[in-house]
């Protein structure tokens, strides 16, 4: 009997070895690898005076060795403990200045060797540029003199970038307020020390629901590590390198100078922390400091935000969002909920905006009372500001004008619309930098007209525009609109009086480049000439398909075909990619998204790579999930999901390019969730690829994606939408891929682990690939190439096969 047990164990070990593979990184076919490795397009930044464009060459995919550097995951943050900054960031590697409009280019000299540049900003007067450089063990602050195109280090300053935005220019263009590592802080807490007791959490009977977050504090040691790395000293440093500390060290989340440069708004986190919420919910003390470092005003002490409802427009009770008015020397403003922060509470006033003028010894003034939740304010001048409000339940949003000089200023409705009605989107108000370097609403000389830049969504696709809108008559005049066969996007307005824009222009065949557009004289002058990064495969063939779902909802998809495809080649194996979106109105759900003339830029996760392998690709396939009136979209999620996919395949079949018997489906994140559900509830596909998804919604019980209801409020919805519950129904081969260090809310790697085990336990054909050190988005070249290889191998094995016999 003992021998039998040993023999059985040997079989089990052999089976385990056959399934838990020790595989080295692989590479996909050369055509896919070449496209995925194409150099990124440089980033640009334009001086607010319109005289210079800064071009920043971008780092390519990092190696897995770079991604494997130490990483600390605490309080919802991911830090590199060596540098005291974010562990994952895409750096620029060089800087070039291009003068406008003549195009003369200057390469910035004196940059650090092997530069890793981020946080690039212009000084208020545009004579200088500041940036951070990340070395192997700290983050430095550098400046560039624009006239000489030369860079220099500000010495003896190591930045603390744990909370991002580690510095800010003062309005004099000579001074910078920065957050520095605390000098003499000693060694980091020892992580190998034995615990002194158990970790205990307790709730005293109050409601404290929380959505599902990653990388939270888990122990007293985590708290000490968080405090060690997040503690900073605010410093004032001039461009000559002279430095002065301001105030006391602390967990300084923000240090923002006032527009007149006389004060600093300081936000400092403090205990008690939470083990169920990220640092963004921790208590914060709000103070105003003088430029000499003295506390001028203790503004507020905001408590731990642990009792905020899980609704999307729920907010903490009490004051929040303290900031400076951008259009005046030194005035604070903030917002306070009037409904306890709960949108389900009946209230005629949801939020109020308050202001307080320096020297902050007079009581705060109520500026405005909003009938909706506050979203944003755009300051312009003493007579004009725009305030935006929203309501999630019906996707309603409003914009009002007000006079900020008045107390309890009356609101005048400017826009009242659905946020999902893209066809009637008036555009985004254009802002420009003032002398203090602050972005304010741009107007004409009389403050009667504002300027709007919009996507221009239409049944023909996006046609971006620039409008001038009269605030009194609400009549707009169109300056300019993108015209076929180009897709041209306004980047900024250089001259409001002369109507001169900077635009980014592209077509299906021409890669994006930047132009000066003189609207009045219909003159177009190129600024850049970036080459087509995909010239090796010729022109990609893209067609925007328009078709209907069985219930009458209009749908679209981008169809890509192999470069040399001819109609007589017949139907092709097909890869369909999608990402479901929830809507409250069928008309909004059916609106066309994107432009047929846009150049196709291939990101690491794109399905379009497979046109090089003989596949038709349905990319961006619209999967609207609609719930009108009192119905919620997810009440009929699976029915709408399957109907949308079925309609897309039928349209491709009608065109003669899609072989309906050889279709694979893929998706990332919520698209992976979609993929698993399609395989569970339909037989439309030959195989599926699901990357970094969530498959059991009971693991995100306080809401997910656009679902506000909790599991206990809508258990049938959570259960019906969880493909984990239908693991016994999935017979179609499915490839699961997940980053080992996924940092996205709700998509723990555990989701894929448990789903794989459930599928395997019911005899499904399934493969589960874990990518070491990868987060929700994948970054390392080795990881991305291997992912593409896995996908290509899976598609070739289970989808491509032999074409269906002719009818």
PDB file of C-alpha atoms in Angstrom, residues 274-542:
ATOM      1  CA  UNK A 274      -6.320  53.603   8.057  1.00  0.00           C
ATOM      2  CA  UNK A 275      -5.653  49.999   7.047  1.00  0.00           C
ATOM      3  CA  UNK A 276      -8.645  49.995   4.675  1.00  0.00           C
ATOM      4  CA  UNK A 277      -8.106  53.314   2.859  1.00  0.00           C
ATOM      5  CA  UNK A 278      -5.184  54.837   0.927  1.00  0.00           C
ATOM      6  CA  UNK A 279      -3.176  57.894   2.012  1.00  0.00           C
ATOM      7  CA  UNK A 280      -5.491  60.202   0.064  1.00  0.00           C
ATOM      8  CA  UNK A 281      -8.094  59.618   2.803  1.00  0.00           C
ATOM      9  CA  UNK A 282      -5.796  60.212   5.789  1.00  0.00           C
ATOM     10  CA  UNK A 283      -6.265  63.235   8.090  1.00  0.00           C
ATOM     11  CA  UNK A 284      -4.748  66.472   6.749  1.00  0.00           C
ATOM     12  CA  UNK A 285      -3.870  69.712   8.488  1.00  0.00           C
ATOM     13  CA  UNK A 286      -4.173  72.781   6.225  1.00  0.00           C
ATOM     14  CA  UNK A 287      -2.026  75.823   7.070  1.00  0.00           C
ATOM     15  CA  UNK A 288      -0.870  79.036   5.428  1.00  0.00           C
ATOM     16  CA  UNK A 289       2.794  79.910   5.949  1.00  0.00           C
ATOM     17  CA  UNK A 290       4.609  83.158   5.275  1.00  0.00           C
ATOM     18  CA  UNK A 291       7.648  83.098   3.017  1.00  0.00           C
ATOM     19  CA  UNK A 292       9.682  83.264   6.215  1.00  0.00           C
ATOM     20  CA  UNK A 293       8.196  79.944   7.340  1.00  0.00           C
ATOM     21  CA  UNK A 294       5.840  81.204  10.056  1.00  0.00           C
ATOM     22  CA  UNK A 295       2.270  79.924  10.358  1.00  0.00           C
ATOM     23  CA  UNK A 296      -0.014  82.807   9.356  1.00  0.00           C
ATOM     24  CA  UNK A 297      -3.283  80.886   9.471  1.00  0.00           C
ATOM     25  CA  UNK A 298      -4.309  77.442  10.694  1.00  0.00           C
ATOM     26  CA  UNK A 299      -7.032  76.905   8.101  1.00  0.00           C
ATOM     27  CA  UNK A 300      -8.455  73.462   8.875  1.00  0.00           C
ATOM     28  CA  UNK A 301      -7.733  70.027  10.295  1.00  0.00           C
ATOM     29  CA  UNK A 302      -9.555  67.483   8.144  1.00  0.00           C
ATOM     30  CA  UNK A 303     -10.331  64.123   9.821  1.00  0.00           C
ATOM     31  CA  UNK A 304      -9.811  60.644   8.429  1.00  0.00           C
ATOM     32  CA  UNK A 305     -12.302  60.216   5.573  1.00  0.00           C
ATOM     33  CA  UNK A 306     -13.477  56.770   6.657  1.00  0.00           C
ATOM     34  CA  UNK A 307     -17.230  57.333   6.656  1.00  0.00           C
ATOM     35  CA  UNK A 308     -17.727  58.594   3.096  1.00  0.00           C
ATOM     36  CA  UNK A 309     -20.523  56.770   1.239  1.00  0.00           C
ATOM     37  CA  UNK A 310     -19.400  54.662  -1.724  1.00  0.00           C
ATOM     38  CA  UNK A 311     -21.490  56.626  -4.262  1.00  0.00           C
ATOM     39  CA  UNK A 312     -19.418  58.210  -7.022  1.00  0.00           C
ATOM     40  CA  UNK A 313     -20.378  61.762  -6.106  1.00  0.00           C
ATOM     41  CA  UNK A 314     -20.103  61.214  -2.362  1.00  0.00           C
ATOM     42  CA  UNK A 315     -17.549  63.400  -0.560  1.00  0.00           C
ATOM     43  CA  UNK A 316     -16.296  63.905   3.011  1.00  0.00           C
ATOM     44  CA  UNK A 317     -18.417  66.118   5.198  1.00  0.00           C
ATOM     45  CA  UNK A 318     -16.916  69.494   6.083  1.00  0.00           C
ATOM     46  CA  UNK A 319     -14.382  71.626   4.160  1.00  0.00           C
ATOM     47  CA  UNK A 320     -12.309  70.108   1.349  1.00  0.00           C
ATOM     48  CA  UNK A 321     -10.235  70.997  -1.738  1.00  0.00           C
ATOM     49  CA  UNK A 322      -8.451  74.038  -0.306  1.00  0.00           C
ATOM     50  CA  UNK A 323      -6.545  75.993  -2.967  1.00  0.00           C
ATOM     51  CA  UNK A 324      -5.534  79.477  -4.085  1.00  0.00           C
ATOM     52  CA  UNK A 325      -7.644  81.578  -6.398  1.00  0.00           C
ATOM     53  CA  UNK A 326      -5.497  81.864  -9.513  1.00  0.00           C
ATOM     54  CA  UNK A 327      -6.611  85.337 -10.559  1.00  0.00           C
ATOM     55  CA  UNK A 328      -5.928  87.406  -7.413  1.00  0.00           C
ATOM     56  CA  UNK A 329      -2.854  87.918  -5.193  1.00  0.00           C
ATOM     57  CA  UNK A 330      -3.663  85.718  -2.169  1.00  0.00           C
ATOM     58  CA  UNK A 331      -7.194  84.410  -1.649  1.00  0.00           C
ATOM     59  CA  UNK A 332      -7.994  80.919  -0.425  1.00  0.00           C
ATOM     60  CA  UNK A 333     -11.075  79.022  -1.505  1.00  0.00           C
ATOM     61  CA  UNK A 334     -12.555  75.697  -0.528  1.00  0.00           C
ATOM     62  CA  UNK A 335     -15.767  73.697  -0.789  1.00  0.00           C
ATOM     63  CA  UNK A 336     -18.100  72.343   1.905  1.00  0.00           C
ATOM     64  CA  UNK A 337     -20.810  69.711   1.461  1.00  0.00           C
ATOM     65  CA  UNK A 338     -24.284  70.708   2.628  1.00  0.00           C
ATOM     66  CA  UNK A 339     -25.807  67.224   2.388  1.00  0.00           C
ATOM     67  CA  UNK A 340     -23.422  65.399   4.707  1.00  0.00           C
ATOM     68  CA  UNK A 341     -21.491  64.379   1.607  1.00  0.00           C
ATOM     69  CA  UNK A 342     -24.169  61.838   0.671  1.00  0.00           C
ATOM     70  CA  UNK A 343     -25.832  62.329  -2.747  1.00  0.00           C
ATOM     71  CA  UNK A 344     -28.736  60.131  -1.646  1.00  0.00           C
ATOM     72  CA  UNK A 345     -29.744  62.753   0.940  1.00  0.00           C
ATOM     73  CA  UNK A 346     -32.405  65.138  -0.329  1.00  0.00           C
ATOM     74  CA  UNK A 347     -30.936  68.654  -0.512  1.00  0.00           C
ATOM     75  CA  UNK A 348     -31.547  71.748  -2.615  1.00  0.00           C
ATOM     76  CA  UNK A 349     -27.925  72.805  -2.054  1.00  0.00           C
ATOM     77  CA  UNK A 350     -25.223  70.159  -2.372  1.00  0.00           C
ATOM     78  CA  UNK A 351     -22.041  72.213  -1.993  1.00  0.00           C
ATOM     79  CA  UNK A 352     -20.994  75.727  -1.062  1.00  0.00           C
ATOM     80  CA  UNK A 353     -17.833  77.533  -2.113  1.00  0.00           C
ATOM     81  CA  UNK A 354     -16.110  79.753   0.438  1.00  0.00           C
ATOM     82  CA  UNK A 355     -13.260  82.244   0.070  1.00  0.00           C
ATOM     83  CA  UNK A 356     -10.938  84.016   2.494  1.00  0.00           C
ATOM     84  CA  UNK A 357      -8.635  86.916   1.585  1.00  0.00           C
ATOM     85  CA  UNK A 358      -5.159  87.484   3.045  1.00  0.00           C
ATOM     86  CA  UNK A 359      -4.217  88.234   5.797  1.00  0.00           C
ATOM     87  CA  UNK A 360      -6.936  85.678   6.680  1.00  0.00           C
ATOM     88  CA  UNK A 361      -8.133  87.411   9.841  1.00  0.00           C
ATOM     89  CA  UNK A 362     -11.653  88.173   8.546  1.00  0.00           C
ATOM     90  CA  UNK A 363     -14.355  85.468   8.488  1.00  0.00           C
ATOM     91  CA  UNK A 364     -14.680  83.374   5.367  1.00  0.00           C
ATOM     92  CA  UNK A 365     -17.172  84.561   2.746  1.00  0.00           C
ATOM     93  CA  UNK A 366     -19.735  82.312   1.086  1.00  0.00           C
ATOM     94  CA  UNK A 367     -19.169  82.738  -2.633  1.00  0.00           C
ATOM     95  CA  UNK A 368     -21.797  80.431  -4.120  1.00  0.00           C
ATOM     96  CA  UNK A 369     -24.298  77.668  -3.305  1.00  0.00           C
ATOM     97  CA  UNK A 370     -24.471  74.828  -5.851  1.00  0.00           C
ATOM     98  CA  UNK A 371     -27.486  72.586  -6.498  1.00  0.00           C
ATOM     99  CA  UNK A 372     -25.102  69.833  -7.673  1.00  0.00           C
ATOM    100  CA  UNK A 373     -21.807  68.395  -6.502  1.00  0.00           C
ATOM    101  CA  UNK A 374     -18.857  70.721  -7.129  1.00  0.00           C
ATOM    102  CA  UNK A 375     -16.381  69.557  -9.756  1.00  0.00           C
ATOM    103  CA  UNK A 376     -14.151  72.513 -10.640  1.00  0.00           C
ATOM    104  CA  UNK A 377     -13.842  76.272 -10.883  1.00  0.00           C
ATOM    105  CA  UNK A 378     -12.042  78.319 -13.526  1.00  0.00           C
ATOM    106  CA  UNK A 379     -11.090  81.767 -12.275  1.00  0.00           C
ATOM    107  CA  UNK A 380     -10.746  84.626 -14.744  1.00  0.00           C
ATOM    108  CA  UNK A 381     -10.875  88.058 -13.101  1.00  0.00           C
ATOM    109  CA  UNK A 382     -12.762  90.111 -10.520  1.00  0.00           C
ATOM    110  CA  UNK A 383     -15.984  89.862 -12.552  1.00  0.00           C
ATOM    111  CA  UNK A 384     -15.959  86.351 -13.959  1.00  0.00           C
ATOM    112  CA  UNK A 385     -15.492  82.738 -12.966  1.00  0.00           C
ATOM    113  CA  UNK A 386     -16.931  79.479 -14.279  1.00  0.00           C
ATOM    114  CA  UNK A 387     -18.092  76.776 -11.862  1.00  0.00           C
ATOM    115  CA  UNK A 388     -18.775  73.184 -12.886  1.00  0.00           C
ATOM    116  CA  UNK A 389     -21.082  70.771 -11.072  1.00  0.00           C
ATOM    117  CA  UNK A 390     -22.241  67.212 -11.741  1.00  0.00           C
ATOM    118  CA  UNK A 391     -24.634  64.479 -10.668  1.00  0.00           C
ATOM    119  CA  UNK A 392     -23.644  60.869 -11.242  1.00  0.00           C
ATOM    120  CA  UNK A 393     -27.088  59.239 -11.033  1.00  0.00           C
ATOM    121  CA  UNK A 394     -28.234  60.580 -14.409  1.00  0.00           C
ATOM    122  CA  UNK A 395     -24.806  61.728 -15.724  1.00  0.00           C
ATOM    123  CA  UNK A 396     -25.964  65.351 -15.630  1.00  0.00           C
ATOM    124  CA  UNK A 397     -23.433  68.192 -15.560  1.00  0.00           C
ATOM    125  CA  UNK A 398     -23.847  71.969 -15.432  1.00  0.00           C
ATOM    126  CA  UNK A 399     -21.601  75.001 -15.842  1.00  0.00           C
ATOM    127  CA  UNK A 400     -22.448  78.370 -14.329  1.00  0.00           C
ATOM    128  CA  UNK A 401     -20.973  81.847 -14.600  1.00  0.00           C
ATOM    129  CA  UNK A 402     -20.675  83.988 -11.500  1.00  0.00           C
ATOM    130  CA  UNK A 403     -19.147  87.232 -10.299  1.00  0.00           C
ATOM    131  CA  UNK A 404     -16.514  86.262  -7.686  1.00  0.00           C
ATOM    132  CA  UNK A 405     -16.510  89.755  -6.180  1.00  0.00           C
ATOM    133  CA  UNK A 406     -20.035  89.227  -4.823  1.00  0.00           C
ATOM    134  CA  UNK A 407     -20.917  87.333  -1.683  1.00  0.00           C
ATOM    135  CA  UNK A 408     -23.461  84.552  -2.322  1.00  0.00           C
ATOM    136  CA  UNK A 409     -23.068  85.297  -6.006  1.00  0.00           C
ATOM    137  CA  UNK A 410     -26.029  84.305  -8.173  1.00  0.00           C
ATOM    138  CA  UNK A 411     -25.373  81.467 -10.624  1.00  0.00           C
ATOM    139  CA  UNK A 412     -26.179  81.902 -14.301  1.00  0.00           C
ATOM    140  CA  UNK A 413     -26.482  78.655 -16.236  1.00  0.00           C
ATOM    141  CA  UNK A 414     -24.108  78.495 -19.188  1.00  0.00           C
ATOM    142  CA  UNK A 415     -24.273  74.766 -20.031  1.00  0.00           C
ATOM    143  CA  UNK A 416     -26.789  72.127 -18.917  1.00  0.00           C
ATOM    144  CA  UNK A 417     -26.223  68.731 -20.493  1.00  0.00           C
ATOM    145  CA  UNK A 418     -25.541  65.027 -20.179  1.00  0.00           C
ATOM    146  CA  UNK A 419     -21.859  64.245 -19.762  1.00  0.00           C
ATOM    147  CA  UNK A 420     -22.321  61.277 -22.115  1.00  0.00           C
ATOM    148  CA  UNK A 421     -23.919  63.287 -24.925  1.00  0.00           C
ATOM    149  CA  UNK A 422     -20.728  63.893 -26.886  1.00  0.00           C
ATOM    150  CA  UNK A 423     -22.510  65.274 -29.969  1.00  0.00           C
ATOM    151  CA  UNK A 424     -23.600  68.345 -28.012  1.00  0.00           C
ATOM    152  CA  UNK A 425     -20.458  68.864 -25.970  1.00  0.00           C
ATOM    153  CA  UNK A 426     -19.709  72.614 -26.220  1.00  0.00           C
ATOM    154  CA  UNK A 427     -16.009  72.063 -25.602  1.00  0.00           C
ATOM    155  CA  UNK A 428     -13.551  72.898 -22.835  1.00  0.00           C
ATOM    156  CA  UNK A 429     -12.962  76.557 -21.904  1.00  0.00           C
ATOM    157  CA  UNK A 430      -9.483  77.641 -22.948  1.00  0.00           C
ATOM    158  CA  UNK A 431      -7.189  78.786 -20.135  1.00  0.00           C
ATOM    159  CA  UNK A 432      -3.933  80.706 -20.373  1.00  0.00           C
ATOM    160  CA  UNK A 433      -1.161  81.536 -17.924  1.00  0.00           C
ATOM    161  CA  UNK A 434      -1.208  84.957 -16.297  1.00  0.00           C
ATOM    162  CA  UNK A 435       1.831  86.913 -15.080  1.00  0.00           C
ATOM    163  CA  UNK A 436       1.931  84.842 -11.879  1.00  0.00           C
ATOM    164  CA  UNK A 437       2.161  81.647 -13.902  1.00  0.00           C
ATOM    165  CA  UNK A 438      -1.383  80.572 -12.976  1.00  0.00           C
ATOM    166  CA  UNK A 439      -3.875  79.214 -15.472  1.00  0.00           C
ATOM    167  CA  UNK A 440      -6.954  81.436 -15.752  1.00  0.00           C
ATOM    168  CA  UNK A 441      -9.936  81.509 -18.057  1.00  0.00           C
ATOM    169  CA  UNK A 442      -9.055  83.328 -21.286  1.00  0.00           C
ATOM    170  CA  UNK A 443     -11.455  86.071 -22.387  1.00  0.00           C
ATOM    171  CA  UNK A 444     -11.585  88.962 -24.795  1.00  0.00           C
ATOM    172  CA  UNK A 445     -10.679  92.463 -23.547  1.00  0.00           C
ATOM    173  CA  UNK A 446     -14.194  93.101 -22.211  1.00  0.00           C
ATOM    174  CA  UNK A 447     -14.581  89.675 -20.555  1.00  0.00           C
ATOM    175  CA  UNK A 448     -17.667  89.128 -22.684  1.00  0.00           C
ATOM    176  CA  UNK A 449     -16.402  86.201 -24.747  1.00  0.00           C
ATOM    177  CA  UNK A 450     -14.638  82.974 -23.831  1.00  0.00           C
ATOM    178  CA  UNK A 451     -12.995  80.403 -26.117  1.00  0.00           C
ATOM    179  CA  UNK A 452     -13.834  76.726 -26.321  1.00  0.00           C
ATOM    180  CA  UNK A 453     -11.769  73.831 -27.676  1.00  0.00           C
ATOM    181  CA  UNK A 454     -13.830  70.721 -28.374  1.00  0.00           C
ATOM    182  CA  UNK A 455     -13.549  67.193 -29.747  1.00  0.00           C
ATOM    183  CA  UNK A 456     -16.386  67.870 -32.160  1.00  0.00           C
ATOM    184  CA  UNK A 457     -17.994  64.441 -31.919  1.00  0.00           C
ATOM    185  CA  UNK A 458     -20.437  63.845 -34.769  1.00  0.00           C
ATOM    186  CA  UNK A 459     -21.983  60.995 -36.787  1.00  0.00           C
ATOM    187  CA  UNK A 460     -18.967  61.395 -39.113  1.00  0.00           C
ATOM    188  CA  UNK A 461     -16.537  61.012 -36.225  1.00  0.00           C
ATOM    189  CA  UNK A 462     -14.620  63.571 -34.184  1.00  0.00           C
ATOM    190  CA  UNK A 463     -13.974  66.920 -35.881  1.00  0.00           C
ATOM    191  CA  UNK A 464     -12.166  69.113 -33.329  1.00  0.00           C
ATOM    192  CA  UNK A 465     -12.999  72.820 -33.290  1.00  0.00           C
ATOM    193  CA  UNK A 466     -12.334  76.198 -31.711  1.00  0.00           C
ATOM    194  CA  UNK A 467     -15.332  78.393 -30.853  1.00  0.00           C
ATOM    195  CA  UNK A 468     -15.723  81.899 -29.451  1.00  0.00           C
ATOM    196  CA  UNK A 469     -18.735  82.111 -27.129  1.00  0.00           C
ATOM    197  CA  UNK A 470     -20.515  85.266 -25.994  1.00  0.00           C
ATOM    198  CA  UNK A 471     -21.444  84.812 -22.344  1.00  0.00           C
ATOM    199  CA  UNK A 472     -24.437  87.152 -22.511  1.00  0.00           C
ATOM    200  CA  UNK A 473     -26.118  85.943 -25.700  1.00  0.00           C
ATOM    201  CA  UNK A 474     -24.744  82.383 -25.480  1.00  0.00           C
ATOM    202  CA  UNK A 475     -24.162  82.591 -29.217  1.00  0.00           C
ATOM    203  CA  UNK A 476     -20.955  81.061 -30.506  1.00  0.00           C
ATOM    204  CA  UNK A 477     -18.823  81.804 -33.534  1.00  0.00           C
ATOM    205  CA  UNK A 478     -16.765  78.992 -34.981  1.00  0.00           C
ATOM    206  CA  UNK A 479     -13.184  79.987 -35.669  1.00  0.00           C
ATOM    207  CA  UNK A 480     -12.131  76.715 -37.192  1.00  0.00           C
ATOM    208  CA  UNK A 481     -12.995  73.019 -37.522  1.00  0.00           C
ATOM    209  CA  UNK A 482     -10.937  70.003 -38.554  1.00  0.00           C
ATOM    210  CA  UNK A 483     -11.623  68.895 -42.110  1.00  0.00           C
ATOM    211  CA  UNK A 484     -11.365  65.500 -43.825  1.00  0.00           C
ATOM    212  CA  UNK A 485      -9.183  63.690 -44.717  1.00  0.00           C
ATOM    213  CA  UNK A 486      -7.249  64.918 -41.655  1.00  0.00           C
ATOM    214  CA  UNK A 487      -7.776  64.666 -37.952  1.00  0.00           C
ATOM    215  CA  UNK A 488      -6.421  67.908 -36.480  1.00  0.00           C
ATOM    216  CA  UNK A 489      -6.526  68.717 -32.766  1.00  0.00           C
ATOM    217  CA  UNK A 490      -6.013  72.223 -31.292  1.00  0.00           C
ATOM    218  CA  UNK A 491      -3.250  72.071 -28.658  1.00  0.00           C
ATOM    219  CA  UNK A 492      -3.254  75.722 -27.609  1.00  0.00           C
ATOM    220  CA  UNK A 493      -4.169  79.198 -28.809  1.00  0.00           C
ATOM    221  CA  UNK A 494      -1.038  81.294 -29.227  1.00  0.00           C
ATOM    222  CA  UNK A 495      -2.743  84.574 -30.134  1.00  0.00           C
ATOM    223  CA  UNK A 496      -6.412  85.241 -29.337  1.00  0.00           C
ATOM    224  CA  UNK A 497      -6.552  88.434 -31.392  1.00  0.00           C
ATOM    225  CA  UNK A 498      -4.831  87.074 -34.494  1.00  0.00           C
ATOM    226  CA  UNK A 499      -6.448  83.627 -34.166  1.00  0.00           C
ATOM    227  CA  UNK A 500      -3.192  81.660 -34.279  1.00  0.00           C
ATOM    228  CA  UNK A 501      -3.240  78.081 -32.987  1.00  0.00           C
ATOM    229  CA  UNK A 502      -0.859  75.205 -32.459  1.00  0.00           C
ATOM    230  CA  UNK A 503      -2.467  71.990 -33.690  1.00  0.00           C
ATOM    231  CA  UNK A 504      -1.530  68.344 -33.993  1.00  0.00           C
ATOM    232  CA  UNK A 505      -2.451  67.070 -37.460  1.00  0.00           C
ATOM    233  CA  UNK A 506      -2.565  63.512 -38.745  1.00  0.00           C
ATOM    234  CA  UNK A 507      -4.294  61.200 -41.175  1.00  0.00           C
ATOM    235  CA  UNK A 508      -4.558  57.462 -41.641  1.00  0.00           C
ATOM    236  CA  UNK A 509      -1.313  57.579 -43.639  1.00  0.00           C
ATOM    237  CA  UNK A 510       0.511  60.500 -41.981  1.00  0.00           C
ATOM    238  CA  UNK A 511       1.841  60.284 -38.431  1.00  0.00           C
ATOM    239  CA  UNK A 512       0.936  63.097 -36.011  1.00  0.00           C
ATOM    240  CA  UNK A 513       2.919  66.326 -36.314  1.00  0.00           C
ATOM    241  CA  UNK A 514       2.559  69.845 -34.955  1.00  0.00           C
ATOM    242  CA  UNK A 515       1.636  72.912 -36.973  1.00  0.00           C
ATOM    243  CA  UNK A 516       1.074  76.633 -36.598  1.00  0.00           C
ATOM    244  CA  UNK A 517      -2.375  77.394 -37.968  1.00  0.00           C
ATOM    245  CA  UNK A 518      -3.197  80.995 -38.853  1.00  0.00           C
ATOM    246  CA  UNK A 519      -6.992  80.767 -38.957  1.00  0.00           C
ATOM    247  CA  UNK A 520      -7.673  84.187 -40.482  1.00  0.00           C
ATOM    248  CA  UNK A 521      -5.273  83.690 -43.368  1.00  0.00           C
ATOM    249  CA  UNK A 522      -5.846  79.926 -43.714  1.00  0.00           C
ATOM    250  CA  UNK A 523      -2.099  79.412 -43.395  1.00  0.00           C
ATOM    251  CA  UNK A 524      -0.558  76.190 -42.095  1.00  0.00           C
ATOM    252  CA  UNK A 525       3.128  76.063 -41.100  1.00  0.00           C
ATOM    253  CA  UNK A 526       4.754  72.778 -39.995  1.00  0.00           C
ATOM    254  CA  UNK A 527       6.704  72.810 -36.728  1.00  0.00           C
ATOM    255  CA  UNK A 528       7.738  69.149 -36.475  1.00  0.00           C
ATOM    256  CA  UNK A 529       8.321  66.330 -38.957  1.00  0.00           C
ATOM    257  CA  UNK A 530       8.187  63.127 -36.931  1.00  0.00           C
ATOM    258  CA  UNK A 531       8.405  60.062 -39.223  1.00  0.00           C
ATOM    259  CA  UNK A 532       5.909  57.231 -39.430  1.00  0.00           C
ATOM    260  CA  UNK A 533       7.116  54.685 -36.840  1.00  0.00           C
ATOM    261  CA  UNK A 534       5.342  51.869 -38.699  1.00  0.00           C
ATOM    262  CA  UNK A 535       6.589  52.494 -42.207  1.00  0.00           C
ATOM    263  CA  UNK A 536       7.902  48.928 -42.338  1.00  0.00           C
ATOM    264  CA  UNK A 537       4.416  47.459 -42.816  1.00  0.00           C
ATOM    265  CA  UNK A 538       3.005  50.129 -45.122  1.00  0.00           C
ATOM    266  CA  UNK A 539      -0.309  51.812 -44.544  1.00  0.00           C
ATOM    267  CA  UNK A 540      -2.703  50.191 -42.116  1.00  0.00           C
ATOM    268  CA  UNK A 541      -6.178  49.800 -43.579  1.00  0.00           C
ATOM    269  CA  UNK A 542      -8.762  51.134 -41.137  1.00  0.00           C
TER     270      UNK A 542
END
